[in-house]
Amino acid sequence: MSAAFHFHVLDAAVTLRGPERLLEPIAAAYARFRAEAPGDGAVSIVVPEDGRGEIRGVERSTPLIPGIEPTLVIYEHFLRTLMERLGRHAVLHAAALEDRHGGVFLITAPAGFGKTSLTLELVRRGHRFLSDDFAPLDPESGEISPYPRTVGIVPDGPAPIPEVFRRAAADPATPRILGKAAVDVGRVVGEDRVVDRPLPLRHVFVLTPDPETDPVAPVDLWVDMLVRAEAAYRLGRRIEAMRGARMHRRQDSGRFQRWLIHVDKELLPKPALREVLEDPAVIAAQRFGDARPDFSREPRAVALSRRSTSLALAKEMLNRGQNTRFMKRYGGNDALMWVDLAGAVGRPEIGCWSLAVGRLKDTADLLERQLERREEAAGG
């Protein structure tokens, strides 16, 4: 059965059209952004009724390839389109929660650092929720807007998720998307615990494996990516020409190839890699680092300079691509964008920390102590 889902996300409007069975999981994840009609300047993404062929959007098409879950490909296309359309906010890869004094604290980290577990533990303790993954910062006002997408939880996964959320994830009535339960925080802990308006940024926690290591120091990366077969030779040559990039594994599946690339932290020119990852022939890409935290140890926190904090946030920014409306405000100039971001983060009332994750409850205790110490110092 065909369906059309309209979404209003901050200053962007996107409509998904196609088979309901393929689009419904995405609509569930973005249920709080649903609208009855397209918004001003809405763009449409059209998925073939038979789930085959090409997903067609305004600026790109993406193939639906046998052997790859179609909802995954549609979701990647939807997110890319959405990130390109957002023009007012720097979308930071961070959780956002309200502190006890009406400000926002961010928790930013690469995948695998326990950000979701820590976020849900803090929500369980009474902190109000803005976002688990996307934190839209308005550089002009210094405010963070809510982005209440559902939280993806593996019901029987090993992550230390608070029991109230694990029960919700295990409930058969909870929608599923790409193997995870799409848990709506407000439905679990109450609507009064979901923030519905922008709030000022007051604190930033950058999760690291070691608090003594600068979190913006280069780290070795692995990039797992799917590439259209017809563009594999062209993009493969570009990867081979990059100093510091090495093709670790290549799998050919006919219409697409899957590559695993190792990136040397000292040698790779980042703009060159970014250009490849933003190429329309790249169907999906995921980056992850070598470092992993030790979740059995005692957590530690040290003060972090505002410069390092803003660089860490810029590194994890989700709409930093050259084709996004946000970056076009700066003529595609990363340095100009960073000046605005640094200005928003560098306000004297904002506290910044590098936090080495350890045991979940101890980490949450430490984070809350840092919040209170900062507020006490500001009050004094």
mmCIF file of C-alpha atoms in Angstrom:
data_model
loop_
_atom_site.group_PDB
_atom_site.id
_atom_site.type_symbol
_atom_site.label_atom_id
_atom_site.label_comp_id
_atom_site.label_asym_id
_atom_site.label_seq_id
_atom_site.Cartn_x
_atom_site.Cartn_y
_atom_site.Cartn_z
ATOM 1 C CA MET A 1 0.000 0.000 0.000
ATOM 2 C CA SER A 2 1.312 3.438 -0.949
ATOM 3 C CA ALA A 3 1.774 6.140 1.696
ATOM 4 C CA ALA A 4 3.017 9.708 2.076
ATOM 5 C CA PHE A 5 4.646 10.906 5.302
ATOM 6 C CA HIS A 6 5.331 14.620 5.829
ATOM 7 C CA PHE A 7 8.014 15.776 8.275
ATOM 8 C CA HIS A 8 8.776 19.264 9.590
ATOM 9 C CA VAL A 9 12.210 19.266 11.231
ATOM 10 C CA LEU A 10 13.317 22.711 12.453
ATOM 11 C CA ASP A 11 13.539 24.792 9.253
ATOM 12 C CA ALA A 12 13.384 21.839 6.847
ATOM 13 C CA ALA A 13 10.421 19.984 5.366
ATOM 14 C CA VAL A 14 10.716 16.568 3.729
ATOM 15 C CA THR A 15 8.039 14.244 2.341
ATOM 16 C CA LEU A 16 8.541 10.491 1.955
ATOM 17 C CA ARG A 17 6.362 8.721 -0.634
ATOM 18 C CA GLY A 18 6.315 5.007 -1.351
ATOM 19 C CA PRO A 19 5.395 1.596 0.070
ATOM 20 C CA GLU A 20 4.044 1.982 3.595
ATOM 21 C CA ARG A 21 5.781 -1.204 4.800
ATOM 22 C CA LEU A 22 9.185 0.289 3.956
ATOM 23 C CA LEU A 23 8.500 3.826 5.170
ATOM 24 C CA GLU A 24 6.598 3.070 8.384
ATOM 25 C CA PRO A 25 9.757 2.364 10.493
ATOM 26 C CA ILE A 26 11.180 5.772 9.542
ATOM 27 C CA ALA A 27 7.840 7.431 10.273
ATOM 28 C CA ALA A 28 7.877 5.755 13.709
ATOM 29 C CA ALA A 29 11.395 7.038 14.474
ATOM 30 C CA TYR A 30 10.378 10.576 13.438
ATOM 31 C CA ALA A 31 6.818 10.433 14.779
ATOM 32 C CA ARG A 32 7.198 13.687 16.736
ATOM 33 C CA PHE A 33 8.109 15.509 13.514
ATOM 34 C CA ARG A 34 5.091 14.258 11.515
ATOM 35 C CA ALA A 35 2.768 16.801 9.883
ATOM 36 C CA GLU A 36 -0.553 16.604 8.062
ATOM 37 C CA ALA A 37 0.700 18.387 4.942
ATOM 38 C CA PRO A 38 3.999 19.331 3.285
ATOM 39 C CA GLY A 39 5.681 22.386 4.722
ATOM 40 C CA ASP A 40 6.924 25.448 2.840
ATOM 41 C CA GLY A 41 9.643 24.469 0.391
ATOM 42 C CA ALA A 42 9.190 20.770 1.131
ATOM 43 C CA VAL A 43 11.246 18.328 -0.909
ATOM 44 C CA SER A 44 9.961 14.882 -1.848
ATOM 45 C CA ILE A 45 11.722 11.544 -1.743
ATOM 46 C CA VAL A 46 9.963 8.933 -3.875
ATOM 47 C CA VAL A 47 10.484 5.198 -3.332
ATOM 48 C CA PRO A 48 9.353 2.752 -6.061
ATOM 49 C CA GLU A 49 6.178 0.868 -5.199
ATOM 50 C CA ASP A 50 7.799 -2.511 -5.783
ATOM 51 C CA GLY A 51 10.786 -1.619 -3.590
ATOM 52 C CA ARG A 52 13.152 -1.937 -6.538
ATOM 53 C CA GLY A 53 14.967 0.503 -8.771
ATOM 54 C CA GLU A 54 15.953 3.993 -7.636
ATOM 55 C CA ILE A 55 14.958 6.212 -4.728
ATOM 56 C CA ARG A 56 14.500 9.623 -6.331
ATOM 57 C CA GLY A 57 14.978 12.944 -4.610
ATOM 58 C CA VAL A 58 15.599 16.527 -5.639
ATOM 59 C CA GLU A 59 19.383 16.362 -5.916
ATOM 60 C CA ARG A 60 20.223 12.652 -5.971
ATOM 61 C CA SER A 61 18.983 9.159 -6.641
ATOM 62 C CA THR A 62 19.973 6.066 -4.685
ATOM 63 C CA PRO A 63 19.655 2.469 -5.887
ATOM 64 C CA LEU A 64 17.667 -0.109 -3.961
ATOM 65 C CA ILE A 65 19.939 -3.127 -4.226
ATOM 66 C CA PRO A 66 18.979 -6.763 -3.634
ATOM 67 C CA GLY A 67 20.703 -8.065 -0.535
ATOM 68 C CA ILE A 68 20.626 -4.722 1.326
ATOM 69 C CA GLU A 69 17.717 -3.934 3.648
ATOM 70 C CA PRO A 70 15.710 -1.329 1.645
ATOM 71 C CA THR A 71 14.612 0.621 4.725
ATOM 72 C CA LEU A 72 18.289 1.162 5.609
ATOM 73 C CA VAL A 73 18.979 2.670 2.181
ATOM 74 C CA ILE A 74 15.820 4.811 2.335
ATOM 75 C CA TYR A 75 16.738 6.013 5.829
ATOM 76 C CA GLU A 76 20.263 6.982 4.711
ATOM 77 C CA HIS A 77 18.797 8.905 1.773
ATOM 78 C CA PHE A 78 16.260 10.613 4.056
ATOM 79 C CA LEU A 79 18.912 11.672 6.589
ATOM 80 C CA ARG A 80 21.261 12.989 3.920
ATOM 81 C CA THR A 81 18.439 15.035 2.415
ATOM 82 C CA LEU A 82 17.401 16.336 5.825
ATOM 83 C CA MET A 83 20.939 17.338 6.808
ATOM 84 C CA GLU A 84 21.341 19.179 3.503
ATOM 85 C CA ARG A 85 18.114 21.124 4.023
ATOM 86 C CA LEU A 86 18.730 22.347 7.581
ATOM 87 C CA GLY A 87 20.100 25.869 7.258
ATOM 88 C CA ARG A 88 19.930 27.636 10.587
ATOM 89 C CA HIS A 89 21.473 25.102 12.967
ATOM 90 C CA ALA A 90 24.780 23.309 13.313
ATOM 91 C CA VAL A 91 23.564 19.751 13.946
ATOM 92 C CA LEU A 92 25.971 18.269 16.476
ATOM 93 C CA HIS A 93 26.339 14.511 16.987
ATOM 94 C CA ALA A 94 25.514 14.707 20.677
ATOM 95 C CA ALA A 95 22.900 13.895 23.275
ATOM 96 C CA ALA A 96 21.204 16.932 24.815
ATOM 97 C CA LEU A 97 19.588 17.066 28.259
ATOM 98 C CA GLU A 98 18.344 19.817 30.538
ATOM 99 C CA ASP A 99 20.288 20.404 33.741
ATOM 100 C CA ARG A 100 18.615 21.258 37.059
ATOM 101 C CA HIS A 101 18.852 25.009 36.362
ATOM 102 C CA GLY A 102 17.222 25.353 32.926
ATOM 103 C CA GLY A 103 20.300 25.039 30.750
ATOM 104 C CA VAL A 104 21.389 22.302 28.358
ATOM 105 C CA PHE A 105 24.332 19.970 28.696
ATOM 106 C CA LEU A 106 25.665 18.049 25.719
ATOM 107 C CA ILE A 107 27.296 14.625 25.685
ATOM 108 C CA THR A 108 29.268 14.017 22.519
ATOM 109 C CA ALA A 109 31.181 10.878 21.596
ATOM 110 C CA PRO A 110 31.999 8.546 18.727
ATOM 111 C CA ALA A 111 29.919 5.387 18.319
ATOM 112 C CA GLY A 112 30.593 2.730 20.944
ATOM 113 C CA PHE A 113 31.351 5.066 23.862
ATOM 114 C CA GLY A 114 28.106 4.436 25.781
ATOM 115 C CA LYS A 115 26.456 7.772 25.003
ATOM 116 C CA THR A 116 22.947 6.306 24.732
ATOM 117 C CA SER A 117 23.259 4.284 27.951
ATOM 118 C CA LEU A 118 24.530 7.344 29.827
ATOM 119 C CA THR A 119 21.789 9.548 28.382
ATOM 120 C CA LEU A 120 18.999 7.177 29.392
ATOM 121 C CA GLU A 121 20.463 6.741 32.883
ATOM 122 C CA LEU A 122 20.438 10.533 33.317
ATOM 123 C CA VAL A 123 16.849 10.726 32.041
ATOM 124 C CA ARG A 124 15.915 8.036 34.573
ATOM 125 C CA ARG A 125 17.416 10.274 37.271
ATOM 126 C CA GLY A 126 15.147 13.156 36.315
ATOM 127 C CA HIS A 127 16.999 15.173 33.673
ATOM 128 C CA ARG A 128 14.689 16.316 30.884
ATOM 129 C CA PHE A 129 15.316 15.048 27.361
ATOM 130 C CA LEU A 130 16.048 17.029 24.194
ATOM 131 C CA SER A 131 17.873 14.472 22.063
ATOM 132 C CA ASP A 132 19.849 11.257 22.094
ATOM 133 C CA ASP A 133 21.872 11.765 18.930
ATOM 134 C CA PHE A 134 21.255 15.076 17.125
ATOM 135 C CA ALA A 135 21.717 18.375 18.986
ATOM 136 C CA PRO A 136 20.854 21.417 16.810
ATOM 137 C CA LEU A 137 22.834 24.477 17.948
ATOM 138 C CA ASP A 138 21.871 27.969 16.793
ATOM 139 C CA PRO A 139 25.265 29.743 16.687
ATOM 140 C CA GLU A 140 23.617 33.166 16.921
ATOM 141 C CA SER A 141 21.574 32.587 20.079
ATOM 142 C CA GLY A 142 23.703 29.846 21.654
ATOM 143 C CA GLU A 143 20.574 27.748 22.158
ATOM 144 C CA ILE A 144 20.026 24.035 21.601
ATOM 145 C CA SER A 145 16.709 23.011 20.025
ATOM 146 C CA PRO A 146 14.916 19.758 20.892
ATOM 147 C CA TYR A 147 15.300 16.892 18.420
ATOM 148 C CA PRO A 148 13.122 14.183 20.022
ATOM 149 C CA ARG A 149 13.693 11.362 17.584
ATOM 150 C CA THR A 150 13.133 7.935 19.120
ATOM 151 C CA VAL A 151 16.068 6.203 20.796
ATOM 152 C CA GLY A 152 17.255 2.998 19.118
ATOM 153 C CA ILE A 153 17.708 0.162 21.636
ATOM 154 C CA VAL A 154 18.614 -3.470 21.001
ATOM 155 C CA PRO A 155 16.128 -5.182 23.375
ATOM 156 C CA ASP A 156 18.423 -8.035 24.400
ATOM 157 C CA GLY A 157 21.713 -6.245 23.692
ATOM 158 C CA PRO A 158 24.667 -6.044 26.094
ATOM 159 C CA ALA A 159 24.503 -2.275 26.654
ATOM 160 C CA PRO A 160 23.630 -1.324 30.267
ATOM 161 C CA ILE A 161 20.249 0.257 29.538
ATOM 162 C CA PRO A 162 18.065 1.263 32.540
ATOM 163 C CA GLU A 163 15.367 -1.322 33.135
ATOM 164 C CA VAL A 164 12.438 1.021 32.437
ATOM 165 C CA PHE A 165 13.748 1.601 28.904
ATOM 166 C CA ARG A 166 14.732 -2.023 28.362
ATOM 167 C CA ARG A 167 11.164 -3.088 29.157
ATOM 168 C CA ALA A 168 9.841 -0.587 26.621
ATOM 169 C CA ALA A 169 12.293 -1.907 24.017
ATOM 170 C CA ALA A 170 11.164 -5.487 24.655
ATOM 171 C CA ASP A 171 7.474 -4.618 24.293
ATOM 172 C CA PRO A 172 6.198 -6.144 20.997
ATOM 173 C CA ALA A 173 4.097 -3.005 20.449
ATOM 174 C CA THR A 174 7.234 -0.831 20.221
ATOM 175 C CA PRO A 175 8.091 -0.137 16.552
ATOM 176 C CA ARG A 176 11.290 -1.633 15.162
ATOM 177 C CA ILE A 177 13.745 -0.023 12.778
ATOM 178 C CA LEU A 178 16.815 -1.793 11.447
ATOM 179 C CA GLY A 179 16.911 -4.343 14.270
ATOM 180 C CA LYS A 180 16.416 -1.824 17.076
ATOM 181 C CA ALA A 181 13.350 -0.855 19.074
ATOM 182 C CA ALA A 182 12.329 2.765 18.416
ATOM 183 C CA VAL A 183 11.671 3.909 21.990
ATOM 184 C CA ASP A 184 9.917 7.232 22.530
ATOM 185 C CA VAL A 185 11.309 8.731 25.738
ATOM 186 C CA GLY A 186 8.158 10.722 26.524
ATOM 187 C CA ARG A 187 5.969 7.641 26.400
ATOM 188 C CA VAL A 188 8.256 5.851 28.855
ATOM 189 C CA VAL A 189 8.872 8.543 31.480
ATOM 190 C CA GLY A 190 6.108 11.080 30.743
ATOM 191 C CA GLU A 191 5.654 14.025 28.414
ATOM 192 C CA ASP A 192 6.724 16.492 31.086
ATOM 193 C CA ARG A 193 10.239 15.048 30.821
ATOM 194 C CA VAL A 194 10.586 15.971 27.124
ATOM 195 C CA VAL A 195 11.745 19.544 26.454
ATOM 196 C CA ASP A 196 9.644 21.337 23.834
ATOM 197 C CA ARG A 197 11.542 24.605 23.327
ATOM 198 C CA PRO A 198 15.127 25.799 22.751
ATOM 199 C CA LEU A 199 17.292 26.221 25.849
ATOM 200 C CA PRO A 200 20.711 27.874 26.348
ATOM 201 C CA LEU A 201 23.822 25.728 26.128
ATOM 202 C CA ARG A 202 25.583 25.591 29.502
ATOM 203 C CA HIS A 203 27.823 22.498 29.603
ATOM 204 C CA VAL A 204 29.635 20.142 27.217
ATOM 205 C CA PHE A 205 31.030 16.688 28.041
ATOM 206 C CA VAL A 206 33.327 15.079 25.471
ATOM 207 C CA LEU A 207 33.559 11.337 26.119
ATOM 208 C CA THR A 208 37.052 9.922 25.603
ATOM 209 C CA PRO A 209 38.914 6.700 26.394
ATOM 210 C CA ASP A 210 41.529 8.732 28.293
ATOM 211 C CA PRO A 211 40.857 12.169 29.853
ATOM 212 C CA GLU A 212 44.511 13.148 29.549
ATOM 213 C CA THR A 213 44.366 12.813 25.762
ATOM 214 C CA ASP A 214 43.147 15.769 23.740
ATOM 215 C CA PRO A 215 39.819 14.597 22.254
ATOM 216 C CA VAL A 216 40.467 16.499 19.036
ATOM 217 C CA ALA A 217 43.816 14.810 18.444
ATOM 218 C CA PRO A 218 43.723 12.741 15.247
ATOM 219 C CA VAL A 219 42.791 9.092 15.675
ATOM 220 C CA ASP A 220 43.034 6.177 13.302
ATOM 221 C CA LEU A 221 39.701 5.495 11.638
ATOM 222 C CA TRP A 222 37.944 2.699 9.832
ATOM 223 C CA VAL A 223 35.396 3.588 7.169
ATOM 224 C CA ASP A 224 32.778 1.014 6.155
ATOM 225 C CA MET A 225 31.050 2.141 2.954
ATOM 226 C CA LEU A 226 28.751 1.004 0.143
ATOM 227 C CA VAL A 227 29.559 2.326 -3.331
ATOM 228 C CA ARG A 228 27.676 2.063 -6.621
ATOM 229 C CA ALA A 229 29.429 -0.424 -8.914
ATOM 230 C CA GLU A 230 29.584 1.991 -11.849
ATOM 231 C CA ALA A 231 31.527 4.497 -9.728
ATOM 232 C CA ALA A 232 33.782 1.987 -7.961
ATOM 233 C CA TYR A 233 36.730 2.428 -10.320
ATOM 234 C CA ARG A 234 36.610 6.242 -10.158
ATOM 235 C CA LEU A 235 36.302 6.421 -6.375
ATOM 236 C CA GLY A 236 38.722 3.546 -5.854
ATOM 237 C CA ARG A 237 41.404 5.459 -7.744
ATOM 238 C CA ARG A 238 40.799 8.474 -5.518
ATOM 239 C CA ILE A 239 41.180 6.333 -2.390
ATOM 240 C CA GLU A 240 44.398 4.804 -3.758
ATOM 241 C CA ALA A 241 45.789 8.275 -4.427
ATOM 242 C CA MET A 242 45.200 9.421 -0.855
ATOM 243 C CA ARG A 243 48.272 9.437 1.326
ATOM 244 C CA GLY A 244 47.228 7.687 4.532
ATOM 245 C CA ALA A 245 44.226 5.687 3.236
ATOM 246 C CA ARG A 246 44.426 1.937 2.638
ATOM 247 C CA MET A 247 41.798 -0.361 1.177
ATOM 248 C CA HIS A 248 41.575 -3.138 3.776
ATOM 249 C CA ARG A 249 38.756 -5.149 2.207
ATOM 250 C CA ARG A 250 36.640 -4.941 -0.942
ATOM 251 C CA GLN A 251 33.542 -7.049 -1.616
ATOM 252 C CA ASP A 252 31.834 -6.975 -5.012
ATOM 253 C CA SER A 253 28.098 -7.733 -5.044
ATOM 254 C CA GLY A 254 27.268 -6.854 -8.628
ATOM 255 C CA ARG A 255 25.464 -3.503 -8.451
ATOM 256 C CA PHE A 256 27.462 -2.245 -5.501
ATOM 257 C CA GLN A 257 30.745 -2.785 -3.667
ATOM 258 C CA ARG A 258 31.393 -2.754 0.062
ATOM 259 C CA TRP A 259 34.710 -1.283 1.134
ATOM 260 C CA LEU A 260 36.485 -1.242 4.486
ATOM 261 C CA ILE A 261 39.144 1.470 4.509
ATOM 262 C CA HIS A 262 41.777 2.149 7.146
ATOM 263 C CA VAL A 263 42.697 5.799 7.640
ATOM 264 C CA ASP A 264 46.056 6.788 9.165
ATOM 265 C CA LYS A 265 45.574 9.603 11.680
ATOM 266 C CA GLU A 266 48.871 11.280 10.844
ATOM 267 C CA LEU A 267 48.821 11.199 7.071
ATOM 268 C CA LEU A 268 45.329 11.540 5.631
ATOM 269 C CA PRO A 269 44.139 14.934 4.348
ATOM 270 C CA LYS A 270 40.607 15.070 5.810
ATOM 271 C CA PRO A 271 39.043 17.210 3.037
ATOM 272 C CA ALA A 272 39.979 14.562 0.470
ATOM 273 C CA LEU A 273 38.204 11.833 2.443
ATOM 274 C CA ARG A 274 35.178 14.038 3.028
ATOM 275 C CA GLU A 275 34.833 14.690 -0.710
ATOM 276 C CA VAL A 276 34.717 10.951 -1.360
ATOM 277 C CA LEU A 277 32.180 10.281 1.399
ATOM 278 C CA GLU A 278 29.912 13.059 0.081
ATOM 279 C CA ASP A 279 30.018 11.724 -3.481
ATOM 280 C CA PRO A 280 26.472 10.846 -4.735
ATOM 281 C CA ALA A 281 27.736 7.373 -5.673
ATOM 282 C CA VAL A 282 28.312 6.523 -1.990
ATOM 283 C CA ILE A 283 25.143 4.808 -0.790
ATOM 284 C CA ALA A 284 26.065 4.688 2.894
ATOM 285 C CA ALA A 285 29.168 5.171 5.034
ATOM 286 C CA GLN A 286 30.000 4.665 8.695
ATOM 287 C CA ARG A 287 33.162 5.822 10.449
ATOM 288 C CA PHE A 288 34.490 4.382 13.678
ATOM 289 C CA GLY A 289 37.746 4.720 15.584
ATOM 290 C CA ASP A 290 40.232 2.221 16.970
ATOM 291 C CA ALA A 291 39.928 3.448 20.563
ATOM 292 C CA ARG A 292 37.300 2.004 22.919
ATOM 293 C CA PRO A 293 36.618 2.953 26.549
ATOM 294 C CA ASP A 294 36.973 0.608 29.513
ATOM 295 C CA PHE A 295 33.483 0.359 31.020
ATOM 296 C CA SER A 296 34.739 -1.483 34.111
ATOM 297 C CA ARG A 297 36.978 1.251 35.486
ATOM 298 C CA GLU A 298 36.509 4.366 37.583
ATOM 299 C CA PRO A 299 35.481 7.337 35.396
ATOM 300 C CA ARG A 300 37.534 10.536 35.382
ATOM 301 C CA ALA A 301 36.859 14.098 34.284
ATOM 302 C CA VAL A 302 39.205 16.977 33.545
ATOM 303 C CA ALA A 303 38.514 20.512 32.391
ATOM 304 C CA LEU A 304 38.704 21.002 28.635
ATOM 305 C CA SER A 305 39.554 24.224 26.840
ATOM 306 C CA ARG A 306 36.749 25.879 24.902
ATOM 307 C CA ARG A 307 38.861 25.720 21.762
ATOM 308 C CA SER A 308 39.286 21.944 22.031
ATOM 309 C CA THR A 309 35.593 21.585 22.874
ATOM 310 C CA SER A 310 34.427 23.503 19.815
ATOM 311 C CA LEU A 311 36.812 21.519 17.605
ATOM 312 C CA ALA A 312 35.489 18.251 19.056
ATOM 313 C CA LEU A 313 31.910 19.348 18.329
ATOM 314 C CA ALA A 314 32.809 20.472 14.806
ATOM 315 C CA LYS A 315 34.445 17.105 14.141
ATOM 316 C CA GLU A 316 31.178 15.345 15.055
ATOM 317 C CA MET A 317 28.923 17.819 13.200
ATOM 318 C CA LEU A 318 26.353 16.111 10.966
ATOM 319 C CA ASN A 319 25.556 18.862 8.437
ATOM 320 C CA ARG A 320 29.108 19.948 7.715
ATOM 321 C CA GLY A 321 29.084 18.800 4.076
ATOM 322 C CA GLN A 322 29.816 21.348 1.381
ATOM 323 C CA ASN A 323 26.356 20.884 -0.176
ATOM 324 C CA THR A 324 24.384 21.681 2.966
ATOM 325 C CA ARG A 325 22.409 24.893 3.328
ATOM 326 C CA PHE A 326 24.159 25.535 6.638
ATOM 327 C CA MET A 327 27.673 25.434 5.173
ATOM 328 C CA LYS A 328 26.627 27.481 2.150
ATOM 329 C CA ARG A 329 26.076 30.346 4.604
ATOM 330 C CA TYR A 330 29.862 30.301 5.027
ATOM 331 C CA GLY A 331 30.675 29.767 1.367
ATOM 332 C CA GLY A 332 31.787 26.239 2.278
ATOM 333 C CA ASN A 333 34.586 27.659 4.429
ATOM 334 C CA ASP A 334 35.172 25.411 7.461
ATOM 335 C CA ALA A 335 37.240 28.078 9.227
ATOM 336 C CA LEU A 336 34.451 30.664 9.120
ATOM 337 C CA MET A 337 31.941 28.105 10.392
ATOM 338 C CA TRP A 338 34.254 27.121 13.236
ATOM 339 C CA VAL A 339 34.621 30.774 14.318
ATOM 340 C CA ASP A 340 30.840 30.950 14.842
ATOM 341 C CA LEU A 341 30.762 27.577 16.574
ATOM 342 C CA ALA A 342 33.688 28.527 18.811
ATOM 343 C CA GLY A 343 31.927 31.771 19.668
ATOM 344 C CA ALA A 344 28.783 29.919 20.736
ATOM 345 C CA VAL A 345 30.725 27.377 22.825
ATOM 346 C CA GLY A 346 33.244 29.905 24.136
ATOM 347 C CA ARG A 347 30.835 31.938 26.215
ATOM 348 C CA PRO A 348 32.137 32.274 29.779
ATOM 349 C CA GLU A 349 29.082 30.645 31.351
ATOM 350 C CA ILE A 350 29.695 27.345 29.522
ATOM 351 C CA GLY A 351 31.621 24.577 31.312
ATOM 352 C CA CYS A 352 33.581 22.039 29.246
ATOM 353 C CA TRP A 353 34.994 18.666 30.297
ATOM 354 C CA SER A 354 36.776 15.676 28.881
ATOM 355 C CA LEU A 355 35.141 12.649 30.501
ATOM 356 C CA ALA A 356 36.655 9.177 30.420
ATOM 357 C CA VAL A 357 33.752 6.740 30.627
ATOM 358 C CA GLY A 358 33.825 3.985 33.205
ATOM 359 C CA ARG A 359 31.095 2.113 35.056
ATOM 360 C CA LEU A 360 27.709 3.514 34.000
ATOM 361 C CA LYS A 361 26.290 4.647 37.348
ATOM 362 C CA ASP A 362 29.648 5.990 38.504
ATOM 363 C CA THR A 363 29.977 7.925 35.238
ATOM 364 C CA ALA A 364 26.507 9.427 35.694
ATOM 365 C CA ASP A 365 27.376 10.331 39.314
ATOM 366 C CA LEU A 366 30.570 12.057 38.208
ATOM 367 C CA LEU A 367 28.823 13.983 35.434
ATOM 368 C CA GLU A 368 26.150 15.226 37.843
ATOM 369 C CA ARG A 369 28.806 16.318 40.348
ATOM 370 C CA GLN A 370 30.559 18.325 37.639
ATOM 371 C CA LEU A 371 27.260 20.017 36.739
ATOM 372 C CA GLU A 372 26.587 21.013 40.328
ATOM 373 C CA ARG A 373 30.125 22.236 40.956
ATOM 374 C CA ARG A 374 29.923 24.429 37.886
ATOM 375 C CA GLU A 375 26.567 25.874 38.945
ATOM 376 C CA GLU A 376 27.822 26.473 42.492
ATOM 377 C CA ALA A 377 30.904 28.247 41.150
ATOM 378 C CA ALA A 378 28.776 30.368 38.812
ATOM 379 C CA GLY A 379 26.394 31.211 41.659
ATOM 380 C CA GLY A 380 29.281 32.165 43.896
#
